[in-house]
Amino acid sequence: MRDKGEFLFTSESVSEGHPDKVADRISDTVLDTFLAADPYARVACETLVTTNRIVLAGETRGPDTITPELLAHNARMAVHDIGYDQEGFSWKHAKVEVHLHAQSSDIAQGVDSAGNKDEGAGDQGIMFGYACTETPSLMPAPLYYAHLILRRINELRHNKDVSVAGLLPDAKSQITLRYIDGKPVGATSIVLSTQHEEALTQERIREIVTPIFESSLPQGWLPGNDEIYVNPTGKFVIGGPDGDCGLTGRKIIVDTYGGASPHGGGAFSGKDPTKVDRSAAYACRYLAKNVVAAGLAERCTLQISYAIGVSHPLSVYVELHGNPYEVDEQKLEKTLRELMNLTPRGIREHLRLNRPIYAVTSAYGHFGREPDEEKGTFTWERTDLVAALKSAFNR
């Protein structure tokens, strides 16, 4: 995003009932099933969902107790938790196919530690992390509010709140914010499309969701009625995987920063933490967030790169976007490498990633969430490096 002048910027979010998010949830449920049985299991699970059909495919390495029958059952339970029991997609009646097979020995020999060789990266690639001062969670404001609207609708739906009676699991939101000199000052448009029961009219749905818009946005940010678009096609009864095929990993911008930051291209869901597509992206967010939380920047972008089978990162790059606090960026890159071991083993141990903590990440973003010490989730959102960073730069 630009730092000067006036401009508009838009981000979107999708609900847990969106077909691609259903696929992500199932893939992460498979991953959690393996990690609960063996913290060092290897999983790369892709999921396809369509009309009353769920297909799992990919590579795994784990205990024999993880059977296709168990995985099929857990996939159904994930769909049940989302809330799908519709004629075209039901947790009870959908056919589940499990086509998971053993991990490639060629990949395993590069990734596994042996003798003096440390655990190598599960693939080559580039990963990005981002943080900014636009919201309390240090996330970009357009994505933050797009997620918030859908999360609040979802919470009310799961609680069977009568205020959202008739709304169904599949939904998308989109919000455009006006920026002046790099700061968001208000919304110029909101778009919400939500699946609904046949009896609900477009006007009634608008009445349901308008108070949620009002409570989600800062006071004075709500745009005029003519710039609030609710179910603009007029009807959205057939939704979820019955309305559109879903695949794991197709919402990578929703999962990260809403387009406000570069993206390395790798998806997260269904991948164990030896896959740096996931674990290193978490590490990048963790470091970028701590840099901003330490007051070293108002915006921070961080990039790390890896080669398959090689443990150490090939590069670490930090961009402070105008560097208003005149921080030595090369020194910062060196300091971050000293504060955190950025090998795959170092990342997963520092962030405690070898645990069944991933199903909750599959909707409403992997970043900007509250860390839960008891459950061990979202450890990459902690700001426990702030003191060390302030000390290193005399802040």
CSV table of C-alpha atoms in Angstrom, one decimal:
chain,number,residue,atom,x,y,z
A,1,MET,CA,0.0,0.0,0.0
A,2,ARG,CA,1.1,3.6,-0.6
A,3,ASP,CA,2.2,5.8,2.3
A,4,LYS,CA,1.0,9.1,0.8
A,5,GLY,CA,-2.1,10.5,-0.8
A,6,GLU,CA,-5.7,9.3,-0.9
A,7,PHE,CA,-6.6,5.8,-2.2
A,8,LEU,CA,-9.1,2.9,-1.8
A,9,PHE,CA,-8.1,-0.6,-0.9
A,10,THR,CA,-10.3,-3.7,-0.8
A,11,SER,CA,-10.0,-7.1,0.9
A,12,GLU,CA,-12.4,-10.1,1.1
A,13,SER,CA,-13.0,-12.9,3.5
A,14,VAL,CA,-15.0,-16.1,3.2
A,15,SER,CA,-16.8,-18.1,5.9
A,16,GLU,CA,-16.0,-21.5,7.2
A,17,GLY,CA,-18.9,-22.8,5.1
A,18,HIS,CA,-17.4,-21.6,1.8
A,19,PRO,CA,-16.5,-24.7,-0.3
A,20,ASP,CA,-12.8,-24.0,-0.3
A,21,LYS,CA,-12.8,-23.4,3.4
A,22,VAL,CA,-14.7,-26.7,4.0
A,23,ALA,CA,-11.9,-28.4,2.1
A,24,ASP,CA,-9.3,-26.5,4.2
A,25,ARG,CA,-11.0,-27.5,7.4
A,26,ILE,CA,-11.1,-31.2,6.5
A,27,SER,CA,-7.4,-31.2,5.4
A,28,ASP,CA,-6.4,-29.6,8.7
A,29,THR,CA,-8.6,-32.1,10.6
A,30,VAL,CA,-6.7,-34.9,8.9
A,31,LEU,CA,-3.5,-33.2,10.0
A,32,ASP,CA,-4.6,-32.9,13.6
A,33,THR,CA,-5.7,-36.5,13.6
A,34,PHE,CA,-2.1,-37.6,12.7
A,35,LEU,CA,-0.4,-35.1,15.0
A,36,ALA,CA,-2.6,-36.2,18.0
A,37,ALA,CA,-1.3,-39.7,17.5
A,38,ASP,CA,2.3,-38.8,16.6
A,39,PRO,CA,3.7,-35.3,16.9
A,40,TYR,CA,6.3,-36.1,14.2
A,41,ALA,CA,3.8,-37.5,11.6
A,42,ARG,CA,4.2,-36.2,8.1
A,43,VAL,CA,1.0,-35.1,6.3
A,44,ALA,CA,0.3,-33.4,3.0
A,45,CYS,CA,-3.5,-33.8,2.6
A,46,GLU,CA,-5.6,-32.2,-0.2
A,47,THR,CA,-9.4,-32.3,-0.1
A,48,LEU,CA,-12.0,-31.9,-2.8
A,49,VAL,CA,-15.7,-31.3,-1.8
A,50,THR,CA,-18.6,-31.2,-4.2
A,51,THR,CA,-22.2,-32.4,-4.2
A,52,ASN,CA,-22.4,-35.0,-1.4
A,53,ARG,CA,-18.8,-36.1,-2.0
A,54,ILE,CA,-15.6,-35.6,-0.1
A,55,VAL,CA,-12.3,-36.8,-1.6
A,56,LEU,CA,-9.0,-36.9,0.4
A,57,ALA,CA,-5.7,-37.3,-1.4
A,58,GLY,CA,-2.0,-36.9,-0.7
A,59,GLU,CA,0.9,-38.3,1.3
A,60,THR,CA,1.2,-39.2,4.9
A,61,ARG,CA,3.6,-41.0,7.3
A,62,GLY,CA,2.2,-41.9,10.7
A,63,PRO,CA,0.8,-44.7,13.0
A,64,ASP,CA,-1.2,-47.6,11.6
A,65,THR,CA,-3.9,-46.6,14.0
A,66,ILE,CA,-4.8,-43.8,11.6
A,67,THR,CA,-7.1,-45.8,9.3
A,68,PRO,CA,-9.1,-44.6,6.3
A,69,GLU,CA,-12.3,-45.3,8.3
A,70,LEU,CA,-11.1,-43.0,11.1
A,71,LEU,CA,-10.2,-40.2,8.7
A,72,ALA,CA,-13.6,-40.5,6.9
A,73,HIS,CA,-15.3,-40.2,10.3
A,74,ASN,CA,-13.3,-37.2,11.3
A,75,ALA,CA,-14.0,-35.5,7.9
A,76,ARG,CA,-17.7,-36.0,8.5
A,77,MET,CA,-17.4,-34.5,12.0
A,78,ALA,CA,-15.7,-31.5,10.6
A,79,VAL,CA,-18.6,-31.0,8.1
A,80,HIS,CA,-21.1,-31.5,11.0
A,81,ASP,CA,-19.3,-28.8,13.1
A,82,ILE,CA,-19.5,-26.3,10.2
A,83,GLY,CA,-23.3,-27.0,10.0
A,84,TYR,CA,-23.9,-28.8,6.7
A,85,ASP,CA,-26.9,-31.2,6.8
A,86,GLN,CA,-28.5,-30.1,3.5
A,87,GLU,CA,-29.9,-32.3,0.7
A,88,GLY,CA,-26.9,-31.5,-1.6
A,89,PHE,CA,-24.2,-31.7,1.1
A,90,SER,CA,-24.7,-33.5,4.4
A,91,TRP,CA,-22.3,-34.7,7.0
A,92,LYS,CA,-24.4,-37.8,7.3
A,93,HIS,CA,-24.8,-38.8,3.6
A,94,ALA,CA,-21.8,-37.4,1.7
A,95,LYS,CA,-19.6,-40.2,0.2
A,96,VAL,CA,-16.1,-40.0,1.6
A,97,GLU,CA,-13.2,-41.3,-0.4
A,98,VAL,CA,-9.7,-41.6,1.1
A,99,HIS,CA,-6.8,-41.8,-1.3
A,100,LEU,CA,-3.8,-41.0,1.0
A,101,HIS,CA,-0.6,-42.9,0.5
A,102,ALA,CA,2.9,-43.1,1.9
A,103,GLN,CA,5.2,-40.1,1.7
A,104,SER,CA,7.8,-40.2,-1.2
A,105,SER,CA,11.1,-41.7,0.0
A,106,ASP,CA,12.9,-39.1,-2.2
A,107,ILE,CA,11.3,-36.3,-0.2
A,108,ALA,CA,11.8,-38.0,3.1
A,109,GLN,CA,15.5,-38.5,2.6
A,110,GLY,CA,15.9,-34.7,2.1
A,111,VAL,CA,13.7,-33.7,5.0
A,112,ASP,CA,14.6,-36.2,7.7
A,113,SER,CA,17.5,-35.6,10.1
A,114,ALA,CA,20.1,-38.3,10.1
A,115,GLY,CA,23.6,-38.4,11.6
A,116,ASN,CA,25.0,-34.9,11.5
A,117,LYS,CA,22.4,-33.7,9.0
A,118,ASP,CA,19.6,-31.5,10.5
A,119,GLU,CA,16.0,-31.6,9.4
A,120,GLY,CA,15.8,-30.0,6.0
A,121,ALA,CA,13.0,-27.9,4.5
A,122,GLY,CA,10.2,-29.8,3.0
A,123,ASP,CA,10.3,-27.8,-0.2
A,124,GLN,CA,12.0,-24.8,-1.8
A,125,GLY,CA,10.1,-21.6,-1.8
A,126,ILE,CA,9.6,-18.0,-0.5
A,127,MET,CA,7.5,-17.1,2.5
A,128,PHE,CA,6.3,-13.6,3.6
A,129,GLY,CA,5.1,-12.1,6.9
A,130,TYR,CA,3.5,-8.8,7.4
A,131,ALA,CA,2.3,-6.5,10.3
A,132,CYS,CA,1.1,-3.0,10.5
A,133,THR,CA,-0.4,-0.6,13.1
A,134,GLU,CA,-3.8,-0.3,11.4
A,135,THR,CA,-5.6,-2.5,13.9
A,136,PRO,CA,-5.0,-3.8,17.5
A,137,SER,CA,-4.0,-7.2,16.1
A,138,LEU,CA,-1.4,-5.5,13.9
A,139,MET,CA,-3.3,-6.7,10.7
A,140,PRO,CA,-4.4,-4.7,7.7
A,141,ALA,CA,-7.7,-3.1,8.4
A,142,PRO,CA,-9.7,-4.2,5.2
A,143,LEU,CA,-9.1,-7.9,5.9
A,144,TYR,CA,-9.5,-7.4,9.7
A,145,TYR,CA,-13.0,-6.0,9.3
A,146,ALA,CA,-14.0,-8.4,6.5
A,147,HIS,CA,-13.1,-11.3,8.8
A,148,LEU,CA,-14.8,-9.7,11.8
A,149,ILE,CA,-18.1,-9.4,10.0
A,150,LEU,CA,-18.2,-13.1,9.0
A,151,ARG,CA,-16.9,-14.3,12.4
A,152,ARG,CA,-19.7,-12.5,14.2
A,153,ILE,CA,-22.4,-13.9,11.9
A,154,ASN,CA,-20.9,-17.3,12.3
A,155,GLU,CA,-20.8,-17.1,16.1
A,156,LEU,CA,-24.5,-16.1,16.2
A,157,ARG,CA,-25.4,-18.9,13.8
A,158,HIS,CA,-23.6,-21.5,15.9
A,159,ASN,CA,-25.2,-20.2,19.1
A,160,LYS,CA,-28.6,-20.5,17.3
A,161,ASP,CA,-29.3,-16.8,17.9
A,162,VAL,CA,-32.7,-15.9,16.6
A,163,SER,CA,-31.3,-12.7,15.2
A,164,VAL,CA,-29.6,-14.6,12.3
A,165,ALA,CA,-32.3,-17.3,11.9
A,166,GLY,CA,-32.4,-18.5,8.3
A,167,LEU,CA,-28.7,-17.8,7.5
A,168,LEU,CA,-26.7,-20.8,6.3
A,169,PRO,CA,-23.0,-21.6,6.5
A,170,ASP,CA,-21.7,-20.3,3.1
A,171,ALA,CA,-20.8,-16.6,3.0
A,172,LYS,CA,-18.4,-14.1,1.6
A,173,SER,CA,-17.6,-10.5,2.6
A,174,GLN,CA,-15.7,-7.7,1.0
A,175,ILE,CA,-14.9,-4.3,2.3
A,176,THR,CA,-13.3,-1.2,0.7
A,177,LEU,CA,-11.6,1.3,2.9
A,178,ARG,CA,-10.5,4.9,2.1
A,179,TYR,CA,-6.9,5.7,3.1
A,180,ILE,CA,-5.4,9.1,3.6
A,181,ASP,CA,-1.6,9.2,3.9
A,182,GLY,CA,-1.5,5.5,4.7
A,183,LYS,CA,-4.2,5.5,7.4
A,184,PRO,CA,-7.7,4.0,7.0
A,185,VAL,CA,-10.4,6.6,7.7
A,186,GLY,CA,-13.6,4.9,6.7
A,187,ALA,CA,-15.4,2.4,4.5
A,188,THR,CA,-16.7,3.3,1.0
A,189,SER,CA,-18.4,0.0,0.3
A,190,ILE,CA,-19.4,-3.3,1.9
A,191,VAL,CA,-20.4,-6.5,0.1
A,192,LEU,CA,-21.9,-9.5,1.8
A,193,SER,CA,-23.3,-12.6,0.1
A,194,THR,CA,-24.7,-15.2,2.5
A,195,GLN,CA,-26.5,-18.5,1.9
A,196,HIS,CA,-30.0,-18.5,3.3
A,197,GLU,CA,-33.2,-20.5,3.6
A,198,GLU,CA,-35.7,-20.2,0.8
A,199,ALA,CA,-38.1,-18.1,2.9
A,200,LEU,CA,-35.8,-15.2,3.6
A,201,THR,CA,-36.0,-12.2,1.3
A,202,GLN,CA,-33.1,-10.0,0.2
A,203,GLU,CA,-34.7,-7.2,2.3
A,204,ARG,CA,-34.9,-9.3,5.4
A,205,ILE,CA,-31.3,-10.5,5.1
A,206,ARG,CA,-30.2,-6.9,4.8
A,207,GLU,CA,-32.1,-6.1,8.0
A,208,ILE,CA,-30.3,-9.0,9.8
A,209,VAL,CA,-26.8,-8.1,8.8
A,210,THR,CA,-26.9,-4.3,9.0
A,211,PRO,CA,-26.5,-4.2,12.8
A,212,ILE,CA,-23.5,-6.5,12.5
A,213,PHE,CA,-21.9,-4.1,10.0
A,214,GLU,CA,-22.6,-1.3,12.4
A,215,SER,CA,-21.1,-3.1,15.5
A,216,SER,CA,-18.1,-4.4,13.6
A,217,LEU,CA,-16.8,-1.1,12.1
A,218,PRO,CA,-15.4,1.9,14.0
A,219,GLN,CA,-18.0,4.6,14.7
A,220,GLY,CA,-18.6,6.8,11.6
A,221,TRP,CA,-17.0,4.3,9.2
A,222,LEU,CA,-20.2,2.8,7.8
A,223,PRO,CA,-20.8,3.8,4.2
A,224,GLY,CA,-24.2,5.0,2.8
A,225,ASN,CA,-27.0,2.5,2.2
A,226,ASP,CA,-26.4,2.7,-1.6
A,227,GLU,CA,-22.9,1.4,-1.1
A,228,ILE,CA,-23.9,-1.6,1.0
A,229,TYR,CA,-24.5,-4.6,-1.2
A,230,VAL,CA,-26.2,-7.6,0.4
A,231,ASN,CA,-26.8,-10.7,-1.7
A,232,PRO,CA,-26.5,-8.6,-4.9
A,233,THR,CA,-27.7,-11.5,-7.1
A,234,GLY,CA,-30.9,-11.5,-5.1
A,235,LYS,CA,-30.9,-15.2,-4.1
A,236,PHE,CA,-28.4,-17.5,-2.6
A,237,VAL,CA,-30.1,-20.7,-1.4
A,238,ILE,CA,-28.0,-23.4,-3.1
A,239,GLY,CA,-24.5,-22.9,-1.6
A,240,GLY,CA,-21.5,-24.7,-0.1
A,241,PRO,CA,-20.0,-27.6,-1.9
A,242,ASP,CA,-23.4,-28.3,-3.6
A,243,GLY,CA,-23.2,-25.0,-5.3
A,244,ASP,CA,-19.5,-24.9,-6.1
A,245,CYS,CA,-16.7,-27.4,-5.9
A,246,GLY,CA,-14.2,-26.6,-3.1
A,247,LEU,CA,-10.5,-27.4,-3.0
A,248,THR,CA,-7.8,-27.1,-0.3
A,249,GLY,CA,-5.5,-24.1,-0.6
A,250,ARG,CA,-7.5,-21.8,-3.0
A,251,LYS,CA,-8.0,-18.9,-0.5
A,252,ILE,CA,-4.3,-18.1,0.3
A,253,ILE,CA,-4.9,-14.3,0.2
A,254,VAL,CA,-7.9,-14.6,2.6
A,255,ASP,CA,-5.7,-16.8,4.8
A,256,THR,CA,-2.9,-14.2,5.0
A,257,TYR,CA,-3.1,-10.4,4.6
A,258,GLY,CA,-5.9,-9.7,2.1
A,259,GLY,CA,-3.5,-8.5,-0.6
A,260,ALA,CA,-1.8,-5.9,1.5
A,261,SER,CA,1.4,-7.9,1.5
A,262,PRO,CA,3.2,-10.1,-1.1
A,263,HIS,CA,2.5,-13.8,-0.9
A,264,GLY,CA,5.0,-16.6,-1.6
A,265,GLY,CA,2.3,-18.7,-3.3
A,266,GLY,CA,2.2,-21.7,-1.0
A,267,ALA,CA,-1.0,-22.8,0.8
A,268,PHE,CA,-1.1,-23.8,4.5
A,269,SER,CA,-4.0,-26.2,5.3
A,270,GLY,CA,-3.2,-30.0,5.4
A,271,LYS,CA,0.5,-29.5,5.7
A,272,ASP,CA,2.6,-30.6,8.7
A,273,PRO,CA,5.2,-28.1,10.1
A,274,THR,CA,8.1,-29.6,8.2
A,275,LYS,CA,6.5,-27.9,5.2
A,276,VAL,CA,8.0,-24.4,5.3
A,277,ASP,CA,5.1,-23.2,3.1
A,278,ARG,CA,3.3,-23.2,6.4
A,279,SER,CA,5.8,-23.1,9.3
A,280,ALA,CA,8.1,-20.4,7.8
A,281,ALA,CA,5.1,-18.3,6.9
A,282,TYR,CA,4.1,-18.4,10.5
A,283,ALA,CA,7.6,-17.5,11.6
A,284,CYS,CA,7.6,-14.6,9.2
A,285,ARG,CA,4.4,-13.2,10.7
A,286,TYR,CA,5.7,-13.8,14.2
A,287,LEU,CA,8.9,-11.8,13.5
A,288,ALA,CA,7.1,-9.0,11.5
A,289,LYS,CA,4.5,-8.6,14.3
A,290,ASN,CA,7.2,-8.4,17.0
A,291,VAL,CA,9.1,-5.7,15.0
A,292,VAL,CA,6.0,-3.6,14.8
A,293,ALA,CA,4.9,-4.3,18.4
A,294,ALA,CA,8.4,-3.2,19.5
A,295,GLY,CA,7.9,0.2,17.8
A,296,LEU,CA,10.6,-0.3,15.2
A,297,ALA,CA,8.2,0.3,12.3
A,298,GLU,CA,4.6,1.1,11.4
A,299,ARG,CA,4.6,-1.5,8.7
A,300,CYS,CA,7.0,-4.5,8.3
A,301,THR,CA,7.3,-7.0,5.5
A,302,LEU,CA,9.6,-10.0,6.0
A,303,GLN,CA,10.7,-12.6,3.5
A,304,ILE,CA,12.5,-15.9,4.0
A,305,SER,CA,13.6,-18.4,1.3
A,306,TYR,CA,14.5,-22.1,1.5
A,307,ALA,CA,15.8,-25.0,-0.6
A,308,ILE,CA,14.4,-28.5,-0.3
A,309,GLY,CA,16.4,-30.6,2.0
A,310,VAL,CA,18.5,-27.7,3.3
A,311,SER,CA,18.0,-26.6,6.9
A,312,HIS,CA,19.1,-23.0,7.0
A,313,PRO,CA,17.2,-20.3,5.2
A,314,LEU,CA,18.9,-19.0,2.0
A,315,SER,CA,17.9,-15.4,2.7
A,316,VAL,CA,16.1,-13.2,5.2
A,317,TYR,CA,14.9,-9.8,4.0
A,318,VAL,CA,13.1,-7.0,6.0
A,319,GLU,CA,11.3,-4.0,4.5
A,320,LEU,CA,10.2,-1.2,6.9
A,321,HIS,CA,8.3,0.8,4.3
A,322,GLY,CA,9.9,4.2,4.4
A,323,ASN,CA,11.7,3.3,7.7
A,324,PRO,CA,10.2,6.3,9.6
A,325,TYR,CA,12.1,5.4,12.8
A,326,GLU,CA,15.5,5.1,10.9
A,327,VAL,CA,16.1,1.5,12.0
A,328,ASP,CA,19.2,-0.2,10.4
A,329,GLU,CA,17.4,-2.8,8.3
A,330,GLN,CA,20.5,-5.0,7.8
A,331,LYS,CA,21.1,-5.0,11.5
A,332,LEU,CA,17.5,-6.0,12.1
A,333,GLU,CA,17.8,-8.9,9.7
A,334,LYS,CA,20.8,-10.1,11.6
A,335,THR,CA,19.1,-9.6,15.0
A,336,LEU,CA,16.0,-11.5,13.9
A,337,ARG,CA,18.2,-14.5,12.9
A,338,GLU,CA,19.9,-14.4,16.3
A,339,LEU,CA,16.6,-14.2,18.2
A,340,MET,CA,15.0,-17.2,16.4
A,341,ASN,CA,16.5,-20.3,14.8
A,342,LEU,CA,14.9,-20.2,11.4
A,343,THR,CA,15.7,-23.8,10.5
A,344,PRO,CA,12.5,-26.0,10.1
A,345,ARG,CA,13.3,-27.7,13.4
A,346,GLY,CA,14.0,-24.3,15.1
A,347,ILE,CA,10.7,-22.9,13.9
A,348,ARG,CA,8.5,-25.8,14.9
A,349,GLU,CA,10.2,-26.0,18.4
A,350,HIS,CA,10.1,-22.2,19.0
A,351,LEU,CA,6.4,-22.0,18.0
A,352,ARG,CA,5.5,-25.5,19.3
A,353,LEU,CA,4.0,-26.5,16.0
A,354,ASN,CA,4.1,-30.3,16.4
A,355,ARG,CA,0.6,-30.4,18.0
A,356,PRO,CA,-3.0,-30.8,16.8
A,357,ILE,CA,-3.7,-27.1,16.7
A,358,TYR,CA,-4.6,-26.5,13.0
A,359,ALA,CA,-8.3,-27.1,12.5
A,360,VAL,CA,-9.1,-23.7,14.1
A,361,THR,CA,-6.8,-21.9,11.6
A,362,SER,CA,-8.7,-23.1,8.6
A,363,ALA,CA,-11.2,-20.2,8.6
A,364,TYR,CA,-11.1,-16.4,9.3
A,365,GLY,CA,-7.4,-16.1,8.7
A,366,HIS,CA,-4.2,-17.7,10.1
A,367,PHE,CA,-3.0,-14.3,11.3
A,368,GLY,CA,-4.3,-11.7,13.6
A,369,ARG,CA,-5.9,-14.2,16.0
A,370,GLU,CA,-5.5,-14.4,19.8
A,371,PRO,CA,-2.9,-16.9,21.0
A,372,ASP,CA,-4.3,-19.4,23.5
A,373,GLU,CA,-1.7,-20.6,25.9
A,374,GLU,CA,-3.9,-23.3,27.3
A,375,LYS,CA,-4.8,-24.8,23.9
A,376,GLY,CA,-1.4,-23.9,22.3
A,377,THR,CA,-3.0,-22.2,19.3
A,378,PHE,CA,-1.7,-19.2,17.3
A,379,THR,CA,1.7,-19.2,19.1
A,380,TRP,CA,3.0,-17.1,16.1
A,381,GLU,CA,0.8,-14.2,17.3
A,382,ARG,CA,2.8,-13.8,20.6
A,383,THR,CA,4.9,-10.6,21.0
A,384,ASP,CA,7.5,-12.1,23.4
A,385,LEU,CA,10.4,-10.8,21.3
A,386,VAL,CA,9.5,-7.2,21.9
A,387,ALA,CA,11.8,-6.6,24.9
A,388,ALA,CA,14.8,-8.1,23.1
A,389,LEU,CA,14.2,-6.0,20.0
A,390,LYS,CA,13.8,-2.8,22.0
A,391,SER,CA,17.1,-3.6,23.8
A,392,ALA,CA,18.9,-4.4,20.6
A,393,PHE,CA,17.9,-1.0,19.1
A,394,ASN,CA,18.0,1.1,22.3
A,395,ARG,CA,14.2,1.8,22.2
